[in-house]
mmCIF file of C-alpha atoms and ligand atoms in Angstrom:
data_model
loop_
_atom_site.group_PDB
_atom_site.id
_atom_site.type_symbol
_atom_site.label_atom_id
_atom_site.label_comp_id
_atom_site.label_asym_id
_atom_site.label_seq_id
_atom_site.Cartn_x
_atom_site.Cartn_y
_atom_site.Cartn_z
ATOM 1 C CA UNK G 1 -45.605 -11.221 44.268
ATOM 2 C CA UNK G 2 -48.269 -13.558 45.226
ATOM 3 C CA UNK G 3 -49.771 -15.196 41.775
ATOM 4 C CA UNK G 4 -53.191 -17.808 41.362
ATOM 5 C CA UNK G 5 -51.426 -20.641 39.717
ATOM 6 C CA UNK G 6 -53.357 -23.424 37.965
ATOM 7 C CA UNK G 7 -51.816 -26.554 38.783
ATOM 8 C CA UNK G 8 -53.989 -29.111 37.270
ATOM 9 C CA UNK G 9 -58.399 -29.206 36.717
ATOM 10 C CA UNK G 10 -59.546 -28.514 40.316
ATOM 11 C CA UNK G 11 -56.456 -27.663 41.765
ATOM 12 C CA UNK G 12 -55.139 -24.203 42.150
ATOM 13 C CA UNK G 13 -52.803 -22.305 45.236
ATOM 14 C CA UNK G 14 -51.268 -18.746 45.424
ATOM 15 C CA UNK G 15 -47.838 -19.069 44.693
ATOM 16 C CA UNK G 16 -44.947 -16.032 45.385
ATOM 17 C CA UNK G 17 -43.103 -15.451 42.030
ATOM 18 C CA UNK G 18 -40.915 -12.724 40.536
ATOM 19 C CA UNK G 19 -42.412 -9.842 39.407
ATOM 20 C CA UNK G 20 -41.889 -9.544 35.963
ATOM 21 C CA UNK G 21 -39.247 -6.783 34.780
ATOM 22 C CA UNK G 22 -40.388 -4.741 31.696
ATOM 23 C CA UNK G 23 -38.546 -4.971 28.273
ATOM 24 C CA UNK G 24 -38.938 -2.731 25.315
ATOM 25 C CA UNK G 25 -42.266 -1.391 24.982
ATOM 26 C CA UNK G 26 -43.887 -3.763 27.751
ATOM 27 C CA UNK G 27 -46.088 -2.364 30.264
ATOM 28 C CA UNK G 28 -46.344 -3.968 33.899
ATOM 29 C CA UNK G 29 -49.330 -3.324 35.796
ATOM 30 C CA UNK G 30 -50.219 -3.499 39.488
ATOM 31 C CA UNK G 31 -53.492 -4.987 39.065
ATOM 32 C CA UNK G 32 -56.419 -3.480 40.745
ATOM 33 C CA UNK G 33 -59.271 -5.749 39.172
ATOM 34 C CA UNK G 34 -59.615 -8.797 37.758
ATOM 35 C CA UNK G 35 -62.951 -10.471 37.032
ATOM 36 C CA UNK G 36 -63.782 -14.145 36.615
ATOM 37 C CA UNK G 37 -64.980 -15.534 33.533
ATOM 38 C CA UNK G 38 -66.197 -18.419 32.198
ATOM 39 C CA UNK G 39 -63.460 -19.588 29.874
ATOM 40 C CA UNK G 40 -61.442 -19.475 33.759
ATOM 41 C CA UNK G 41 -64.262 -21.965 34.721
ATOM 42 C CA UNK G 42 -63.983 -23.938 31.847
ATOM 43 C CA UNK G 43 -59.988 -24.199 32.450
ATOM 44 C CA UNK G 44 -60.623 -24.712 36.312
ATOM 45 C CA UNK G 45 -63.057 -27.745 35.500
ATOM 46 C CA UNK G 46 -61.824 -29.474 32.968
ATOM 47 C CA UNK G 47 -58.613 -27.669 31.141
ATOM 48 C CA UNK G 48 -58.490 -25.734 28.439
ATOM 49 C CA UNK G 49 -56.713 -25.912 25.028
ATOM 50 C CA UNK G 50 -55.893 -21.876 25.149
ATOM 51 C CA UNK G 51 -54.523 -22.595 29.296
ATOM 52 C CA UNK G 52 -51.432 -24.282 30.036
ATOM 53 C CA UNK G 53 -50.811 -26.165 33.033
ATOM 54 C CA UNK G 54 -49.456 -25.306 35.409
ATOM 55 C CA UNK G 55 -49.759 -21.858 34.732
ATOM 56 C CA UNK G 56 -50.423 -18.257 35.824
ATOM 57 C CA UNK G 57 -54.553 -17.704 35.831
ATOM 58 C CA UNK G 58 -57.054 -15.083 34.834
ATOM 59 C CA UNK G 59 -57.500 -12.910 31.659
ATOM 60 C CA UNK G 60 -59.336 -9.893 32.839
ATOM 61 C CA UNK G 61 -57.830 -7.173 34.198
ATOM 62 C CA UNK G 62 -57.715 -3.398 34.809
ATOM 63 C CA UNK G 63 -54.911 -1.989 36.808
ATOM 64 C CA UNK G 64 -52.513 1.194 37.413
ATOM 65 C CA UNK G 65 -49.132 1.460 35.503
ATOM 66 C CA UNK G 66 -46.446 0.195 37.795
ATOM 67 C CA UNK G 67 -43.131 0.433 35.720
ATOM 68 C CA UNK G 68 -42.748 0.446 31.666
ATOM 69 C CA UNK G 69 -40.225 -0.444 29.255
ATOM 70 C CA UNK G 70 -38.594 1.772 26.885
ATOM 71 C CA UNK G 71 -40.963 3.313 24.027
ATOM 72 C CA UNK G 72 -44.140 1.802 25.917
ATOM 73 C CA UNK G 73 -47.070 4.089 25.279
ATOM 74 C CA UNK G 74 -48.129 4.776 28.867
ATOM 75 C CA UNK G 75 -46.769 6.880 31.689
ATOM 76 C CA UNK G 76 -46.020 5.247 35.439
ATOM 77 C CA UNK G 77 -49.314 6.369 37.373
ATOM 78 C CA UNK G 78 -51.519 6.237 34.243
ATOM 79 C CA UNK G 79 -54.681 3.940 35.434
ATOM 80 C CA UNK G 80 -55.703 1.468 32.192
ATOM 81 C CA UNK G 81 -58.051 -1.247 30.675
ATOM 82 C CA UNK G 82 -57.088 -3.396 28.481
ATOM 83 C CA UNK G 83 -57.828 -6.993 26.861
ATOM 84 C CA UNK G 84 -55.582 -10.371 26.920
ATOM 85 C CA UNK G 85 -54.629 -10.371 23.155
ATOM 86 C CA UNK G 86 -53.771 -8.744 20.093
ATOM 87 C CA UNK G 87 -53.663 -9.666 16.365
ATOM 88 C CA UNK G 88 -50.632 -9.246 14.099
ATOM 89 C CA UNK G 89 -52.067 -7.130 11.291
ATOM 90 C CA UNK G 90 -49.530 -8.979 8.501
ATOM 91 C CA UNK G 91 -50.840 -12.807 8.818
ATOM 92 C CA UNK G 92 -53.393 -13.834 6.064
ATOM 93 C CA UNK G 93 -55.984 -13.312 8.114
ATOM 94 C CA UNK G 94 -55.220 -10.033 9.675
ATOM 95 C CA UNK G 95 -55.116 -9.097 6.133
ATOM 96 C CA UNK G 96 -58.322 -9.829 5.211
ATOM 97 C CA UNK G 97 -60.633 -8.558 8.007
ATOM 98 C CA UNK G 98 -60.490 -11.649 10.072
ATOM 99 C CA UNK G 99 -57.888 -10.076 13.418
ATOM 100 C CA UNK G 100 -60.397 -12.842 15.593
ATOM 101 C CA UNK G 101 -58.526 -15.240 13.900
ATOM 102 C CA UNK G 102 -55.132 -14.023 13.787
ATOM 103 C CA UNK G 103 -52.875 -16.726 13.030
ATOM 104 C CA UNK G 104 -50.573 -15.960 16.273
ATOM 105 C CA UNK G 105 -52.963 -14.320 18.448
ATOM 106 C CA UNK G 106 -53.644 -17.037 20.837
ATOM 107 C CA UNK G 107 -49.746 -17.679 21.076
ATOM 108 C CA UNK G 108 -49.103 -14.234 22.059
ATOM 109 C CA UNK G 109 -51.828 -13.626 24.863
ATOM 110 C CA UNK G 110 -51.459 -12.725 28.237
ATOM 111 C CA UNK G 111 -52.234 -15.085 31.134
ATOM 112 C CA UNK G 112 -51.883 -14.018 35.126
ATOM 113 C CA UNK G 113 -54.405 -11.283 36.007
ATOM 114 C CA UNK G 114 -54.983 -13.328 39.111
ATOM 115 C CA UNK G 115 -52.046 -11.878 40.917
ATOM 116 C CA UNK G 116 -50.894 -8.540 41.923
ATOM 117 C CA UNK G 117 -48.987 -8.070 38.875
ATOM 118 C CA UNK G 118 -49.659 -8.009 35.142
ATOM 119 C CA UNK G 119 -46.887 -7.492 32.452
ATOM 120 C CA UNK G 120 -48.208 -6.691 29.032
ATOM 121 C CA UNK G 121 -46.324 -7.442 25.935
ATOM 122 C CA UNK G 122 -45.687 -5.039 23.716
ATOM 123 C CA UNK G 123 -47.838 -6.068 20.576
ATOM 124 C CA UNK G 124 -51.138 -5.733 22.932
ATOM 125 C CA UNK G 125 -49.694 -2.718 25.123
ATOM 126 C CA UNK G 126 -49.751 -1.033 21.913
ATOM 127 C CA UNK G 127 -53.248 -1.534 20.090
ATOM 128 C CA UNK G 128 -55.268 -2.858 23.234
ATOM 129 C CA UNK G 129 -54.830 -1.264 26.247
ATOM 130 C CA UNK G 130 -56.262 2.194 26.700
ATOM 131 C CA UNK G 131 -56.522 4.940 29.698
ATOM 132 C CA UNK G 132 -58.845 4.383 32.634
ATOM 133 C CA UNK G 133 -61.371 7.652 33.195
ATOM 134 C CA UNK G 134 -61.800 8.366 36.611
ATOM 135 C CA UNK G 135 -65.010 7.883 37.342
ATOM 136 C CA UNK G 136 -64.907 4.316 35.872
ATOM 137 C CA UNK G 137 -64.620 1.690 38.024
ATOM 138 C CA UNK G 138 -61.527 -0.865 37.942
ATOM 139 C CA UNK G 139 -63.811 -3.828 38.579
ATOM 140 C CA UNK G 140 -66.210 -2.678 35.611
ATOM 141 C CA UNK G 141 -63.047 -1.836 33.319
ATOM 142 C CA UNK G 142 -62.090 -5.736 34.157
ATOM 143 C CA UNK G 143 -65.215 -6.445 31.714
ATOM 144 C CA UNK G 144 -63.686 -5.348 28.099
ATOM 145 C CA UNK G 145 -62.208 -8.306 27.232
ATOM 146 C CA UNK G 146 -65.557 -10.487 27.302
ATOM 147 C CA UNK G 147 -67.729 -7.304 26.249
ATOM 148 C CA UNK G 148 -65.300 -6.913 23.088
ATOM 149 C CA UNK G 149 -66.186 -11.085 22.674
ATOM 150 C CA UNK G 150 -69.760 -10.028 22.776
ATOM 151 C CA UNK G 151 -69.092 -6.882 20.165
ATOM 152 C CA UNK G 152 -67.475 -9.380 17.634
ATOM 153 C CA UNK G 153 -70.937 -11.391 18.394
ATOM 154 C CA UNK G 154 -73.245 -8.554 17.533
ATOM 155 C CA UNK G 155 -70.843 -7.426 14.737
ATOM 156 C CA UNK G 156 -70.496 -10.582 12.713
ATOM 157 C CA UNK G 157 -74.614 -11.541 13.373
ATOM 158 C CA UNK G 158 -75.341 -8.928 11.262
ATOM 159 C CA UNK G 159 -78.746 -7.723 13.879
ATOM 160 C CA UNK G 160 -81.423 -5.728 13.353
ATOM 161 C CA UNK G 161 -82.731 -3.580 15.642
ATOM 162 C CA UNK G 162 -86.124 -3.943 14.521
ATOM 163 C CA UNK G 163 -85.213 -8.232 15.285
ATOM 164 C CA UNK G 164 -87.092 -10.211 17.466
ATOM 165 C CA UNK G 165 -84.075 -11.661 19.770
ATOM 166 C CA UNK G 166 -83.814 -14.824 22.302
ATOM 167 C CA UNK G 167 -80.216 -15.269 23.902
ATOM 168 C CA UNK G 168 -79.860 -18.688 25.696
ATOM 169 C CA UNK G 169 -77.878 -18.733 28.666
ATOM 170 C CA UNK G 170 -78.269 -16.428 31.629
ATOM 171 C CA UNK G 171 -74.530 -16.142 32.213
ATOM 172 C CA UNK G 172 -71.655 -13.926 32.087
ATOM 173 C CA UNK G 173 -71.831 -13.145 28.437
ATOM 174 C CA UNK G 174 -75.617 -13.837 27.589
ATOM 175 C CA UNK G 175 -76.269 -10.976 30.153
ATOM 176 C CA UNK G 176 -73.981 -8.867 28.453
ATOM 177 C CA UNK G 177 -75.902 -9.668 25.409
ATOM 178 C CA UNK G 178 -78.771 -8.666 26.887
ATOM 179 C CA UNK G 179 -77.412 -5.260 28.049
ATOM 180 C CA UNK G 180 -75.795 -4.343 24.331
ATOM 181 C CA UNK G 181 -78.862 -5.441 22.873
ATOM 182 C CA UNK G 182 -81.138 -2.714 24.588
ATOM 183 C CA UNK G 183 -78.463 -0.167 25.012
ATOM 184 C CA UNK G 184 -78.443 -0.428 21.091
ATOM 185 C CA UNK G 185 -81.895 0.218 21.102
ATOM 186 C CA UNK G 186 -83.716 -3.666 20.380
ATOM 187 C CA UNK G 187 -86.837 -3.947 21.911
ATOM 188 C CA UNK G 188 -87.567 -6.941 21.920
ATOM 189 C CA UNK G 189 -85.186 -9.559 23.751
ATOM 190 C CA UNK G 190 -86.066 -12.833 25.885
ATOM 191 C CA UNK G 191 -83.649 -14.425 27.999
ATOM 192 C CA UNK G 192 -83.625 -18.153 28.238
ATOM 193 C CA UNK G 193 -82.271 -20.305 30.971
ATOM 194 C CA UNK G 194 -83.032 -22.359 34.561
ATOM 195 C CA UNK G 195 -80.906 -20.030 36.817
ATOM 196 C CA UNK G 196 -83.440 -17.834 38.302
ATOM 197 C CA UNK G 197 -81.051 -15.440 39.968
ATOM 198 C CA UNK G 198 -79.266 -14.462 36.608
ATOM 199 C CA UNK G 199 -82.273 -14.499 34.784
ATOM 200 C CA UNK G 200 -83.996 -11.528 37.107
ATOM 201 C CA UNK G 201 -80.648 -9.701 36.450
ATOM 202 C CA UNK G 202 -81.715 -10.125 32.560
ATOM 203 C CA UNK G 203 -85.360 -8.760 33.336
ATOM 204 C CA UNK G 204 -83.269 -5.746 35.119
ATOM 205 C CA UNK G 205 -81.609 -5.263 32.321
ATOM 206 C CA UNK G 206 -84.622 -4.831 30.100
ATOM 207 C CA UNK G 207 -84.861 -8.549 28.908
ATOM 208 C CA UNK G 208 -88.357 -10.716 28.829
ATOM 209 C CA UNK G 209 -87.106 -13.461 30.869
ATOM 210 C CA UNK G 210 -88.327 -17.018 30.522
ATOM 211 C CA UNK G 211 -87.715 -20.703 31.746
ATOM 212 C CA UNK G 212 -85.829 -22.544 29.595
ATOM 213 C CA UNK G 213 -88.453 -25.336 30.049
ATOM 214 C CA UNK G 214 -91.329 -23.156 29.133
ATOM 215 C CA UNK G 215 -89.257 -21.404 26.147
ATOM 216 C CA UNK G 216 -91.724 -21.946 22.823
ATOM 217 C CA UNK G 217 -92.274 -20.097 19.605
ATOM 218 C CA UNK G 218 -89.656 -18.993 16.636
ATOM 219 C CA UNK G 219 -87.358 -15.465 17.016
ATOM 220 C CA UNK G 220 -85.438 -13.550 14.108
ATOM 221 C CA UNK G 221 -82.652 -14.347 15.765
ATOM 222 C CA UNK G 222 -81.426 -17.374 18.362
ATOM 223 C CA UNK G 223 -78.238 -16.605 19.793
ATOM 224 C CA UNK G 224 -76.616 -19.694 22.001
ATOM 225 C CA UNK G 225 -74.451 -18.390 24.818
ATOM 226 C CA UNK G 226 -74.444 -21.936 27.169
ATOM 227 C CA UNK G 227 -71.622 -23.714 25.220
ATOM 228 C CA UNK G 228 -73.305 -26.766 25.573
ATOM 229 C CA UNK G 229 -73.741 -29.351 22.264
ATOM 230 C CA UNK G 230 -77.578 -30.538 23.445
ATOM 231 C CA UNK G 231 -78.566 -26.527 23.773
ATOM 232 C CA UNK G 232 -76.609 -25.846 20.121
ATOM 233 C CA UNK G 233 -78.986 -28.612 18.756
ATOM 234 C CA UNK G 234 -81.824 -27.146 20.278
ATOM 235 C CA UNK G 235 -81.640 -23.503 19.659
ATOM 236 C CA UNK G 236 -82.295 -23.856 16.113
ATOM 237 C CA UNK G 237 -85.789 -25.373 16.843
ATOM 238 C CA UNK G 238 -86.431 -21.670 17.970
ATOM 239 C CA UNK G 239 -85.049 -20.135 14.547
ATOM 240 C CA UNK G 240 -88.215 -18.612 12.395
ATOM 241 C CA UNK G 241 -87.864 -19.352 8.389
ATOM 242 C CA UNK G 242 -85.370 -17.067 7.073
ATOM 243 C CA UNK G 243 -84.007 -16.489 10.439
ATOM 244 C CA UNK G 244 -80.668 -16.538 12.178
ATOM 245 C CA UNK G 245 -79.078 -18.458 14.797
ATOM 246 C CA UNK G 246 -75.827 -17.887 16.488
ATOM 247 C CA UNK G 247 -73.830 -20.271 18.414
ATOM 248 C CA UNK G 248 -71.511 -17.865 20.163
ATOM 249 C CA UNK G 249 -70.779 -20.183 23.205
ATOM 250 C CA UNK G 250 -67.739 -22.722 22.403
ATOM 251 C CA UNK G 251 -68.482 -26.422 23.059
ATOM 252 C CA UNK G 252 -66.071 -29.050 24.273
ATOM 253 C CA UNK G 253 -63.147 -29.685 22.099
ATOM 254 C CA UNK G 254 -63.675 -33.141 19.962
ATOM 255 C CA UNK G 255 -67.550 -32.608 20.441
ATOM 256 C CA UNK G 256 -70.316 -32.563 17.782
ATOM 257 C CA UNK G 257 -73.432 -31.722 17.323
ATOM 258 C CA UNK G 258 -76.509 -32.484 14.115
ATOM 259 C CA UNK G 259 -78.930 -30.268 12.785
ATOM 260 C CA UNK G 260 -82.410 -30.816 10.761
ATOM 261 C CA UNK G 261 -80.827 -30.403 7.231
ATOM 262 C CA UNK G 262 -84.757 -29.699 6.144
ATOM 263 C CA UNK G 263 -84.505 -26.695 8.487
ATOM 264 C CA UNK G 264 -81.315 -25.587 7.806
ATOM 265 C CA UNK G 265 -81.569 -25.704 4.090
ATOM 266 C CA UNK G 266 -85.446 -25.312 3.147
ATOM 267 C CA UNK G 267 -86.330 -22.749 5.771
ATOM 268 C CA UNK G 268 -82.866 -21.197 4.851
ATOM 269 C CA UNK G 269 -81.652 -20.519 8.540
ATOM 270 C CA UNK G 270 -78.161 -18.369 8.478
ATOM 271 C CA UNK G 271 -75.851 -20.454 11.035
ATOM 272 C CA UNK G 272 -73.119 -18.625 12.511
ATOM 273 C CA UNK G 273 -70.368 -19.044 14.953
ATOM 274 C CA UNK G 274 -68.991 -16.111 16.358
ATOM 275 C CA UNK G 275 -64.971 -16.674 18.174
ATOM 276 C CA UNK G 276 -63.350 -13.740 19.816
ATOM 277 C CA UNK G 277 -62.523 -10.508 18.278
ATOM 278 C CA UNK G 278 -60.670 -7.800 16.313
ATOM 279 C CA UNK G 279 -59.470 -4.523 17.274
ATOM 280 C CA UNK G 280 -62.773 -2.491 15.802
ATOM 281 C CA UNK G 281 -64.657 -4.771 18.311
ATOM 282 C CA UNK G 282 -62.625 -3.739 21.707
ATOM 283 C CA UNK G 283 -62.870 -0.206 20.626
ATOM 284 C CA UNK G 284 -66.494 -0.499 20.126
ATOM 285 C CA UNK G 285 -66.831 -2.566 23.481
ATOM 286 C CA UNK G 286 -65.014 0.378 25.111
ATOM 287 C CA UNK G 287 -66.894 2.979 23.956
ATOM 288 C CA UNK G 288 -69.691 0.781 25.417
ATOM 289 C CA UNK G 289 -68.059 0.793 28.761
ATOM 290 C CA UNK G 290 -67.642 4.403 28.617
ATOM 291 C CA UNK G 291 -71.042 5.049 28.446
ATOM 292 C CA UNK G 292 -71.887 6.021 31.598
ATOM 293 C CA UNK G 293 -76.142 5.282 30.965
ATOM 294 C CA UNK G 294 -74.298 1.437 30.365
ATOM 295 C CA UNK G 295 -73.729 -0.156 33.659
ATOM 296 C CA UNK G 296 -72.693 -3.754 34.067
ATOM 297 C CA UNK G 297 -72.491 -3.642 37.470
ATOM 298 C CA UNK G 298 -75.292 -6.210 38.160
ATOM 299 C CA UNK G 299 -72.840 -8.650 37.005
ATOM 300 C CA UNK G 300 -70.609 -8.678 39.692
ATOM 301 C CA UNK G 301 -71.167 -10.392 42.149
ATOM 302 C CA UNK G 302 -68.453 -9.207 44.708
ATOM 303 C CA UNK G 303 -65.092 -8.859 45.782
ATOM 304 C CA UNK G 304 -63.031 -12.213 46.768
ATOM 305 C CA UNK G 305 -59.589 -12.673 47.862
ATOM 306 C CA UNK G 306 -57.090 -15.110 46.223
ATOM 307 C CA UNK G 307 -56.788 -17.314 49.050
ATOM 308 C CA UNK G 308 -60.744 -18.016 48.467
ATOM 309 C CA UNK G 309 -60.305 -18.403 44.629
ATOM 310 C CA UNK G 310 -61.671 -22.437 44.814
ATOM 311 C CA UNK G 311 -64.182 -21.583 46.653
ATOM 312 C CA UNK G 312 -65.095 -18.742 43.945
ATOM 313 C CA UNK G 313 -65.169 -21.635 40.984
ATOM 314 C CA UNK G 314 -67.512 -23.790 42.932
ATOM 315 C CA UNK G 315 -70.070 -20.952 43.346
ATOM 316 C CA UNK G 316 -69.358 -20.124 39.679
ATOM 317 C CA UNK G 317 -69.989 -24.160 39.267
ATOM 318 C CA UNK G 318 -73.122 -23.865 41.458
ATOM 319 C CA UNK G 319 -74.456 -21.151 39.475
ATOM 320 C CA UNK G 320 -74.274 -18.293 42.775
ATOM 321 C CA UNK G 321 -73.427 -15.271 41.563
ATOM 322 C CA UNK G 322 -72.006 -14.309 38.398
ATOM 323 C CA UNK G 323 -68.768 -12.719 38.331
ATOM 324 C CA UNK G 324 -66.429 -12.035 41.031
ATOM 325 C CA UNK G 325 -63.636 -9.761 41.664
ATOM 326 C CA UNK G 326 -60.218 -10.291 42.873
ATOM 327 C CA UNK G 327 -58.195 -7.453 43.347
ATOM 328 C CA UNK G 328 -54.839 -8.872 44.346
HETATM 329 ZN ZN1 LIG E 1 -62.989 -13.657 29.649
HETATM 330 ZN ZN1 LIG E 2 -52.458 -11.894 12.250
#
């Protein structure tokens, strides 16, 4: 099968390898969709400490059942959705509400959506990968992986609806924000950010969209979604007393960042920082999806082949478009 293969930061071809055979419980898809993302960016740009190189590519993915293992919980035929990843349920963290952090999670996750086949172990076949309806779209069943991200966001922040929100960053997920936000019934939500092109898609969406440059006055709750360490410091400036601020977009490894301790303390901001998710957060992010009043579709910004896949990361570098398709 022809497969995107990371070779190295900026260097990536589409390589023929063997199409994985199914073992006990394992599912292998024939992918139909799988959309870019920004952790792919990140890996493209400058590595990643969750992507190994060189390595199979791509984490989202919806697809139709090509062949299964024995005991696998879906039929040849059956069209699914699923996420990258699945928690143990035994380590200590499983244990204690905290799948997101799974001890093994990130060891046992799927890479390779960029290629015409997908095999999915057993462990996420089982809890994370659910039927396809009909009328859904493959390319908008390719978003449940970063929209269950964004559920873990809203779940752990602890919102109100009644909250005054600002997201920061116009991208992928901060749009998504955006979307849950209203769809959950918040009326009040600015968008933040220089890209002009993803921050009318936020105004579509329902948000109050505003230049990061002219951004003033305090919200109930910040939430950071650029993953940069000068916008982390920031963002708290826009905090009211007694409000909240989320850093949901990850930084650099071996970066830091300072905060007012005045601010933090005396004004008695709640800091949190958001990382992945649990199974109650992909079902919610799915029920989300199934929603047919809840369309992401503004967020993709179209269909590309493999072959064109650097030229894809340089418009995602450039800021054109937002997320693309490939459906190998
Ligand atoms: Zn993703
Ligand atoms: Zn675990």
């Amino acid at each position: 099968m022809r497969a995107l293969v990371l070779n190295e930061p900026g260097c990536v071809s589409v390589n023929q390898v063997a199409v994985p055979d199914p073992g006990p419980g394992e599912v292998l898809l024939r992918v139909e969709a799988a959309t870019t993302c920004g952790t792919d960016l990140k890996a493209y740009l400058r590595g990643h400490p969750q992507i190994p190189m060189p390595g199979l590519f791509g984490h989202e993915y919806s697809g139709v059942v090509e062949a299964i293992g024995e005991g696998a919980p879906f039929e040849v035929g059956d069209a699914v959705m699923g996420v990258h990843s699945a928690p143990c349920f035994e380590c200590r963290h499983c244990r204690r509400g905290q799948e997101n952090l799974c001890e093994t999670v990130m060891s046992t996750k799927v890479l390779g959506s960029y290629a015409e086949y997908l095999l999915i172990p057993a462990r996420i076949a089982r809890v994370n990968v659910f039927r396809k309806p009909d009328w859904l779209p493959f390319e908008r069943a390719s978003l449940l992986e970063p929209l269950a991200c964004v559920a873990h966001g809203v779940e752990s922040a602890r919102l109100d609806p009644e909250d005054d929100v600002l997201v920061i960053g116009p991208g992928a997920v901060g749009l998504m924000f955006v979307a849950v936000l209203r769809h959950l019934g918040f009326a009040n939500v600015t968008l933040a950010g220089r890209n002009a092109e993803r921050l009318a898609i936020g105004a579509d969406f329902g948000a109050r969209a505003v230049p990061l440059a002219e951004l003033a006055g305090v919200y109930d709750t910040v939430i950071e979604c650029t993953g940069k360490v000068e916008v982390w410091e920031r963002s708290l400036d826009f905090a009211r007393r007694g409000g909240r601020l989320v850093l949901f977009g990850g930084c650099p490894t071996g970066t830091s960042a300072s905060f007012d301790t005045k601010r933090l303390h005396y004004d008695q901001i709640d800091v949190t920082s958001p990382f992945h998710f649990g199974t109650h957060a992909v079902r919610r992010a799915r029920t989300w999806l199934l929603d047919p009043s809840f369309d992401l579709g503004a967020l993709l910004s179209g269909e590309r082949s493999l072959d064109e896949a650097a030229a894809v990361f340089a418009d995602l570098e450039a800021g054109r478009g937002v997320k693309y398709v490939f459906r190998p």
